[in-house]
Amino acid sequence: MTSLNMVTKLKGTVVLMKKNALNYKVIGGNTVVENEGDTVRPTLLDTSVGFKLISASKADATGKGKVGKETFMDGFVTSIPNLGDIQNAFSIHFEWDPNHMGIPGAFYVKNFTQDEIFLVSLTLEDVESHETTNFICNSWIYNAEKYQTERIFFANKAYLPSQAPQPLVYYIKEELKTLRGDGTGERKVWDRIYDYDVYNDLGQPDESPCLYRPVLGGSAALPYPRRGRTGRKRLEKYPETESRSGYFYIPRDELIIPQKSSDFVVNTLKLISQHETPQLRSLVRLQNDQPEFNSFDEVLSLFAGEHPDFPTPLVIREDRTAWMTDEEFAREIIAGVNPNVIKKVEDTTTINKKHLEPYMQDGTIKALRLYVVDYQDAILPYLRKINATGAKAYASTTLLSLQDDGTLKPISIELHVPHPDGDGIVTTSYTPATEGVDASIWRLAKAYAVVNDACYHQLISHWLHTHASVEPFIIATNRHLSVVHPIHKLLLPHYRNTMNINANARDVLIKAGGIIESTYLFGSYSMELSSDVYKDWVFPDQALPNDLIKRGVAVKDPKFPHGVRLLIEDYPYATDGLEIWAAIKSWVEEYVNFYYKLDAAVADDSELQAFWKELVEVGHGDLKDATWWFKMKTRAELIETCTTLIWMASALHAAVNFGQYPYGGYIVNRPTKSRRFMPEKGTPEYDELAQDFEKAYLRTITPLMETRVNMSVMEQLSSHVSDEQYIGHRIEGDLWTYDSEPVEAFKKFGKKLAEIEQKLIERNNDESLRNRNGPVKMPYTVLYPSSEPGLTFRGIPNSVSI
């Protein structure tokens, strides 16, 4: 027992990360990664980074936890197992009287050097009967003069607000106040402030009036989720538009060290946007000699030779022509990169029955089990404007019938355009054909439908429904849920790098004249169209079971696993997704119920209620009056909210992201533009189609330059980075919380995911499930939880990290 006034030495270990763990440089036109090997300078840090422990059990006269004496590190530690080669460990010894000061629960840190450091963790030994106290930090620490308040970190214990140790309450509230900021000023690189803004930084009208883009968010006409606020100045001539000059701010710890390998991807995307990769520079030089592909063999040459320009996409790795079949066209609707758009036909009154007669059974339409992919409502309002830019596009409606063998068969494709004389729509229907020019016409009809699908996928399924919709949750979490709040700890892995990649998307991908506008059909109307679709966004319907039921491809049935019965039984995205969904929900239920014993605990959680109120009223504020928002008063609502959010950030994003290059890397399979209308008899285009289908097809879809840019982008976006964190894993290992029950529940979650992966492998080996591999012999692996780095067409990262 320590005597009353005896000051003891409390032993600790500080882990810091090397400043430049990964350094990116451009050498000879290539972006390369160098392990620069910068070490943390121990002699400098020993005296220039100060730590002060804060008590969680003993308060001063003001009720705040007592603060200990400032202490500095006193030497290298070399005996720590599993310490990465880019980390350094230092010993530290605090003077601490446990009788007077109690138990440490937080600490202040000050960096007196001019360089920022990355603080990984602080571990204290011999605390409270030889227990170890862990402080997981993973944070950049700049020179103390950069901050208006002291940097503080808390031990890895989780508390509901009503249960937090009273001596820590002041510090918890002050840290949240710091993270919220005051809503003023331009953010600096070292700032940690989370705040909201509208999408007013996509245009560059100061460079050219044609680069003006309307503000998305803040109006009923153009609603949108909020992004992170940067505070950059507005343009003088266009005061509604924020300047794009300078730094695209994100809170500093949203880009953690090691500088995530996705930064290498972002660097590459920036070079692509400037045509600065070697392949694209050479292409620009050659473009005048060969501005177009003339045959499919020329497209295939991109993947040929000892050193091909691009890796061979999976869709043509086993069979180079199977993509052209109707069965594969239909299979990719339920097992491709955009598998969550197909709906069941409930109303057959508008269907052209003439086209259905060859497929009808017993003379009834209902026996056909009809499904549809319909882009008429989303795209048609923009077609007149899009086609005025030089594009030649349609809005498509693809009708399919479910066959007895479980596959889907396309029955007809309707192509819609606005009536040239004003109001009204001109619709032309096309049906399958296998011979002569009719077969070529049918293949073009499928291409027009795929162009719609590819553009809708990129802007809606991929960007809006994952990247953009998740960002307000990240901001609201950091503003109102303290780091010791159990829900903050639950959600944190699913936020990693999202604000960083979204900021870079605004910088490179979705800006006016950026990669999306230049390589996809909708051009300058791309983001405006996504705003229109957001009007119908419903958060509870992002939950996979709800989504399947809403689209009519499943019905509620408690007799079936996961409570739903799929009407398309061999639906790879849905069957695999339901397994992942159920595992996530089971984990979340166990976690939430550990901390919230009663529904009243949810309703009485002040931080949670503030988080939810701001998320609804500000983060997704343009939809705040919707009646479908959860009231956040019960454990069931909290569990459904967290499960849905984790699903969106992890499995949903994986399903719509990592198949981009495997399916779309061969542009003839997933074109992104259409430059000609369907040729009519008696025209030169019709004659060309009859004589040389491949040339006519390639003159219709995405041209050569945009194809190579798009392939370069998709290859990057479809690849897993080397430091990826996959679902069921955490960067902190088992130290993310002090509570053993959640740690064990999380391990059980990881084991369940491994079991699911084996089940999915078995499904892909089941030859009776024809949609699992299809004519292209490409197993549906994108929802396997694990993956190696690279272009793997599998793996579910925790977050929207690329």
PDB file of C-alpha atoms in Angstrom, residues 192-359:
ATOM      1  CA  ARG A 192      -9.434  19.253 -36.193  1.00  0.00           C
ATOM      2  CA  ILE A 193     -12.799  20.994 -36.572  1.00  0.00           C
ATOM      3  CA  TYR A 194     -15.812  19.170 -38.000  1.00  0.00           C
ATOM      4  CA  ASP A 195     -18.512  21.356 -39.528  1.00  0.00           C
ATOM      5  CA  TYR A 196     -20.972  21.276 -42.424  1.00  0.00           C
ATOM      6  CA  ASP A 197     -21.281  23.025 -45.742  1.00  0.00           C
ATOM      7  CA  VAL A 198     -23.157  22.664 -49.005  1.00  0.00           C
ATOM      8  CA  TYR A 199     -21.559  21.491 -52.247  1.00  0.00           C
ATOM      9  CA  ASN A 200     -20.633  24.951 -53.500  1.00  0.00           C
ATOM     10  CA  ASP A 201     -17.066  24.181 -54.551  1.00  0.00           C
ATOM     11  CA  LEU A 202     -17.576  22.014 -57.655  1.00  0.00           C
ATOM     12  CA  GLY A 203     -17.594  24.862 -60.174  1.00  0.00           C
ATOM     13  CA  GLN A 204     -14.814  27.118 -61.380  1.00  0.00           C
ATOM     14  CA  PRO A 205     -16.717  29.993 -63.034  1.00  0.00           C
ATOM     15  CA  ASP A 206     -13.807  32.349 -62.335  1.00  0.00           C
ATOM     16  CA  GLU A 207     -11.824  30.357 -64.905  1.00  0.00           C
ATOM     17  CA  SER A 208     -14.646  30.044 -67.444  1.00  0.00           C
ATOM     18  CA  PRO A 209     -18.407  30.685 -67.325  1.00  0.00           C
ATOM     19  CA  CYS A 210     -18.982  27.194 -68.733  1.00  0.00           C
ATOM     20  CA  LEU A 211     -17.513  25.807 -65.513  1.00  0.00           C
ATOM     21  CA  TYR A 212     -20.251  27.307 -63.361  1.00  0.00           C
ATOM     22  CA  ARG A 213     -22.149  24.691 -61.373  1.00  0.00           C
ATOM     23  CA  PRO A 214     -25.192  25.280 -59.152  1.00  0.00           C
ATOM     24  CA  VAL A 215     -24.927  24.871 -55.399  1.00  0.00           C
ATOM     25  CA  LEU A 216     -26.097  21.443 -54.251  1.00  0.00           C
ATOM     26  CA  GLY A 217     -27.724  21.411 -50.827  1.00  0.00           C
ATOM     27  CA  GLY A 218     -29.613  24.038 -48.909  1.00  0.00           C
ATOM     28  CA  SER A 219     -32.605  24.267 -51.231  1.00  0.00           C
ATOM     29  CA  ALA A 220     -35.702  22.275 -52.098  1.00  0.00           C
ATOM     30  CA  ALA A 221     -34.789  22.429 -55.778  1.00  0.00           C
ATOM     31  CA  LEU A 222     -31.290  20.985 -55.375  1.00  0.00           C
ATOM     32  CA  PRO A 223     -31.085  19.087 -52.065  1.00  0.00           C
ATOM     33  CA  TYR A 224     -27.931  17.208 -51.076  1.00  0.00           C
ATOM     34  CA  PRO A 225     -26.128  15.692 -48.089  1.00  0.00           C
ATOM     35  CA  ARG A 226     -23.678  18.074 -46.474  1.00  0.00           C
ATOM     36  CA  ARG A 227     -19.915  17.912 -46.853  1.00  0.00           C
ATOM     37  CA  GLY A 228     -17.179  19.020 -44.509  1.00  0.00           C
ATOM     38  CA  ARG A 229     -16.765  22.787 -44.240  1.00  0.00           C
ATOM     39  CA  THR A 230     -13.462  24.313 -45.391  1.00  0.00           C
ATOM     40  CA  GLY A 231     -14.220  28.001 -44.881  1.00  0.00           C
ATOM     41  CA  ARG A 232     -12.489  29.064 -48.093  1.00  0.00           C
ATOM     42  CA  LYS A 233     -13.420  32.473 -49.459  1.00  0.00           C
ATOM     43  CA  ARG A 234     -16.293  32.941 -51.896  1.00  0.00           C
ATOM     44  CA  LEU A 235     -15.689  34.142 -55.441  1.00  0.00           C
ATOM     45  CA  GLU A 236     -16.238  37.873 -55.863  1.00  0.00           C
ATOM     46  CA  LYS A 237     -18.256  37.574 -59.077  1.00  0.00           C
ATOM     47  CA  TYR A 238     -20.027  34.385 -57.989  1.00  0.00           C
ATOM     48  CA  PRO A 239     -20.598  34.837 -54.239  1.00  0.00           C
ATOM     49  CA  GLU A 240     -22.531  31.582 -53.932  1.00  0.00           C
ATOM     50  CA  THR A 241     -19.456  29.632 -55.098  1.00  0.00           C
ATOM     51  CA  GLU A 242     -16.521  28.807 -52.842  1.00  0.00           C
ATOM     52  CA  SER A 243     -13.023  29.309 -54.195  1.00  0.00           C
ATOM     53  CA  ARG A 244     -11.201  26.124 -55.152  1.00  0.00           C
ATOM     54  CA  SER A 245      -7.808  27.679 -54.533  1.00  0.00           C
ATOM     55  CA  GLY A 246      -5.646  26.323 -51.788  1.00  0.00           C
ATOM     56  CA  TYR A 247      -6.062  23.312 -49.562  1.00  0.00           C
ATOM     57  CA  PHE A 248      -9.095  20.991 -49.655  1.00  0.00           C
ATOM     58  CA  TYR A 249      -9.379  20.868 -45.877  1.00  0.00           C
ATOM     59  CA  ILE A 250     -10.320  17.787 -43.943  1.00  0.00           C
ATOM     60  CA  PRO A 251      -9.945  17.432 -40.164  1.00  0.00           C
ATOM     61  CA  ARG A 252      -6.321  16.424 -39.712  1.00  0.00           C
ATOM     62  CA  ASP A 253      -6.933  13.044 -38.140  1.00  0.00           C
ATOM     63  CA  GLU A 254      -9.130  11.993 -41.062  1.00  0.00           C
ATOM     64  CA  LEU A 255      -5.834  11.347 -42.819  1.00  0.00           C
ATOM     65  CA  ILE A 256      -3.977   9.102 -40.435  1.00  0.00           C
ATOM     66  CA  ILE A 257      -0.446   7.850 -40.797  1.00  0.00           C
ATOM     67  CA  PRO A 258       0.910   5.884 -42.489  1.00  0.00           C
ATOM     68  CA  GLN A 259      -0.159   8.192 -45.259  1.00  0.00           C
ATOM     69  CA  LYS A 260      -2.783   5.791 -46.422  1.00  0.00           C
ATOM     70  CA  SER A 261      -1.910   4.007 -49.603  1.00  0.00           C
ATOM     71  CA  SER A 262      -5.083   5.510 -51.023  1.00  0.00           C
ATOM     72  CA  ASP A 263      -3.106   8.758 -51.169  1.00  0.00           C
ATOM     73  CA  PHE A 264      -1.029   7.027 -53.811  1.00  0.00           C
ATOM     74  CA  VAL A 265      -4.307   6.333 -55.625  1.00  0.00           C
ATOM     75  CA  VAL A 266      -5.390   9.951 -55.263  1.00  0.00           C
ATOM     76  CA  ASN A 267      -2.029  11.130 -56.580  1.00  0.00           C
ATOM     77  CA  THR A 268      -2.461   8.860 -59.572  1.00  0.00           C
ATOM     78  CA  LEU A 269      -5.997  10.148 -60.188  1.00  0.00           C
ATOM     79  CA  LYS A 270      -4.692  13.702 -60.223  1.00  0.00           C
ATOM     80  CA  LEU A 271      -2.096  12.739 -62.812  1.00  0.00           C
ATOM     81  CA  ILE A 272      -4.764  10.966 -64.858  1.00  0.00           C
ATOM     82  CA  SER A 273      -6.963  14.079 -64.784  1.00  0.00           C
ATOM     83  CA  GLN A 274      -4.036  16.046 -66.216  1.00  0.00           C
ATOM     84  CA  HIS A 275      -3.143  13.309 -68.752  1.00  0.00           C
ATOM     85  CA  GLU A 276       0.185  12.985 -66.978  1.00  0.00           C
ATOM     86  CA  THR A 277       0.607   9.212 -66.757  1.00  0.00           C
ATOM     87  CA  PRO A 278       3.026   7.760 -69.314  1.00  0.00           C
ATOM     88  CA  GLN A 279       0.280   5.816 -71.102  1.00  0.00           C
ATOM     89  CA  LEU A 280      -1.956   8.868 -71.415  1.00  0.00           C
ATOM     90  CA  ARG A 281       0.851  11.224 -72.492  1.00  0.00           C
ATOM     91  CA  SER A 282       1.789   8.853 -75.282  1.00  0.00           C
ATOM     92  CA  LEU A 283      -1.882   8.540 -76.165  1.00  0.00           C
ATOM     93  CA  VAL A 284      -2.257  12.300 -76.534  1.00  0.00           C
ATOM     94  CA  ARG A 285       0.680  12.322 -78.952  1.00  0.00           C
ATOM     95  CA  LEU A 286      -0.831   9.521 -81.008  1.00  0.00           C
ATOM     96  CA  GLN A 287      -4.428  10.674 -80.919  1.00  0.00           C
ATOM     97  CA  ASN A 288      -4.271  12.629 -84.160  1.00  0.00           C
ATOM     98  CA  ASP A 289      -3.029   9.509 -85.962  1.00  0.00           C
ATOM     99  CA  GLN A 290      -5.679   7.201 -84.504  1.00  0.00           C
ATOM    100  CA  PRO A 291      -8.533   9.057 -82.788  1.00  0.00           C
ATOM    101  CA  GLU A 292     -10.783   5.978 -82.592  1.00  0.00           C
ATOM    102  CA  PHE A 293     -10.768   2.247 -81.981  1.00  0.00           C
ATOM    103  CA  ASN A 294     -11.678   0.474 -85.209  1.00  0.00           C
ATOM    104  CA  SER A 295     -12.198  -3.070 -83.926  1.00  0.00           C
ATOM    105  CA  PHE A 296     -12.599  -5.034 -80.738  1.00  0.00           C
ATOM    106  CA  ASP A 297      -9.124  -6.459 -81.364  1.00  0.00           C
ATOM    107  CA  GLU A 298      -7.706  -2.953 -81.026  1.00  0.00           C
ATOM    108  CA  VAL A 299      -9.401  -2.612 -77.668  1.00  0.00           C
ATOM    109  CA  LEU A 300      -8.088  -6.036 -76.660  1.00  0.00           C
ATOM    110  CA  SER A 301      -4.568  -4.957 -77.612  1.00  0.00           C
ATOM    111  CA  LEU A 302      -4.568  -2.807 -74.474  1.00  0.00           C
ATOM    112  CA  PHE A 303      -4.207  -6.054 -72.517  1.00  0.00           C
ATOM    113  CA  ALA A 304      -1.758  -7.788 -74.833  1.00  0.00           C
ATOM    114  CA  GLY A 305       1.991  -8.231 -74.826  1.00  0.00           C
ATOM    115  CA  GLU A 306       4.625  -8.832 -72.207  1.00  0.00           C
ATOM    116  CA  HIS A 307       4.037  -5.399 -70.678  1.00  0.00           C
ATOM    117  CA  PRO A 308       0.391  -4.553 -71.365  1.00  0.00           C
ATOM    118  CA  ASP A 309      -0.991  -1.082 -70.785  1.00  0.00           C
ATOM    119  CA  PHE A 310      -3.693  -2.501 -68.510  1.00  0.00           C
ATOM    120  CA  PRO A 311      -4.405  -5.789 -66.725  1.00  0.00           C
ATOM    121  CA  THR A 312      -6.958  -8.022 -68.419  1.00  0.00           C
ATOM    122  CA  PRO A 313     -10.413  -7.424 -66.883  1.00  0.00           C
ATOM    123  CA  LEU A 314     -11.992 -10.528 -65.382  1.00  0.00           C
ATOM    124  CA  VAL A 315     -15.017 -10.256 -67.653  1.00  0.00           C
ATOM    125  CA  ILE A 316     -12.905 -11.329 -70.639  1.00  0.00           C
ATOM    126  CA  ARG A 317     -10.202 -13.363 -68.941  1.00  0.00           C
ATOM    127  CA  GLU A 318     -11.835 -16.742 -69.624  1.00  0.00           C
ATOM    128  CA  ASP A 319     -13.932 -15.931 -72.683  1.00  0.00           C
ATOM    129  CA  ARG A 320     -13.550 -12.822 -74.813  1.00  0.00           C
ATOM    130  CA  THR A 321     -16.999 -12.881 -76.391  1.00  0.00           C
ATOM    131  CA  ALA A 322     -19.314 -14.234 -73.684  1.00  0.00           C
ATOM    132  CA  TRP A 323     -20.069 -10.693 -72.500  1.00  0.00           C
ATOM    133  CA  MET A 324     -22.155 -10.270 -75.665  1.00  0.00           C
ATOM    134  CA  THR A 325     -24.688 -12.939 -74.725  1.00  0.00           C
ATOM    135  CA  ASP A 326     -28.135 -11.994 -73.450  1.00  0.00           C
ATOM    136  CA  GLU A 327     -27.652 -14.218 -70.423  1.00  0.00           C
ATOM    137  CA  GLU A 328     -24.525 -12.340 -69.345  1.00  0.00           C
ATOM    138  CA  PHE A 329     -26.155  -8.985 -70.024  1.00  0.00           C
ATOM    139  CA  ALA A 330     -28.977  -9.973 -67.680  1.00  0.00           C
ATOM    140  CA  ARG A 331     -26.697 -11.642 -65.117  1.00  0.00           C
ATOM    141  CA  GLU A 332     -24.689  -8.460 -64.625  1.00  0.00           C
ATOM    142  CA  ILE A 333     -27.904  -6.733 -63.558  1.00  0.00           C
ATOM    143  CA  ILE A 334     -27.973  -8.920 -60.419  1.00  0.00           C
ATOM    144  CA  ALA A 335     -24.279  -9.860 -60.092  1.00  0.00           C
ATOM    145  CA  GLY A 336     -22.487  -6.929 -61.687  1.00  0.00           C
ATOM    146  CA  VAL A 337     -21.250  -3.608 -60.405  1.00  0.00           C
ATOM    147  CA  ASN A 338     -24.742  -2.077 -60.089  1.00  0.00           C
ATOM    148  CA  PRO A 339     -26.821  -4.951 -58.710  1.00  0.00           C
ATOM    149  CA  ASN A 340     -29.335  -3.015 -56.610  1.00  0.00           C
ATOM    150  CA  VAL A 341     -31.505  -1.269 -59.215  1.00  0.00           C
ATOM    151  CA  ILE A 342     -33.634  -4.070 -60.707  1.00  0.00           C
ATOM    152  CA  LYS A 343     -37.300  -4.059 -59.642  1.00  0.00           C
ATOM    153  CA  LYS A 344     -40.240  -6.413 -59.973  1.00  0.00           C
ATOM    154  CA  VAL A 345     -42.928  -5.320 -62.423  1.00  0.00           C
ATOM    155  CA  GLU A 346     -46.091  -4.827 -60.399  1.00  0.00           C
ATOM    156  CA  ASP A 347     -48.167  -2.977 -62.995  1.00  0.00           C
ATOM    157  CA  THR A 348     -48.300  -4.605 -66.441  1.00  0.00           C
ATOM    158  CA  THR A 349     -50.777  -2.160 -67.955  1.00  0.00           C
ATOM    159  CA  THR A 350     -48.054  -0.067 -69.590  1.00  0.00           C
ATOM    160  CA  ILE A 351     -46.155  -2.990 -71.097  1.00  0.00           C
ATOM    161  CA  ASN A 352     -46.259  -3.561 -74.830  1.00  0.00           C
ATOM    162  CA  LYS A 353     -47.874  -7.009 -74.842  1.00  0.00           C
ATOM    163  CA  LYS A 354     -46.916  -7.574 -78.471  1.00  0.00           C
ATOM    164  CA  HIS A 355     -43.295  -8.083 -77.463  1.00  0.00           C
ATOM    165  CA  LEU A 356     -44.239 -10.481 -74.688  1.00  0.00           C
ATOM    166  CA  GLU A 357     -46.341 -12.955 -76.632  1.00  0.00           C
ATOM    167  CA  PRO A 358     -43.450 -15.248 -77.654  1.00  0.00           C
ATOM    168  CA  TYR A 359     -42.509 -15.669 -73.986  1.00  0.00           C
TER     169      TYR A 359
END
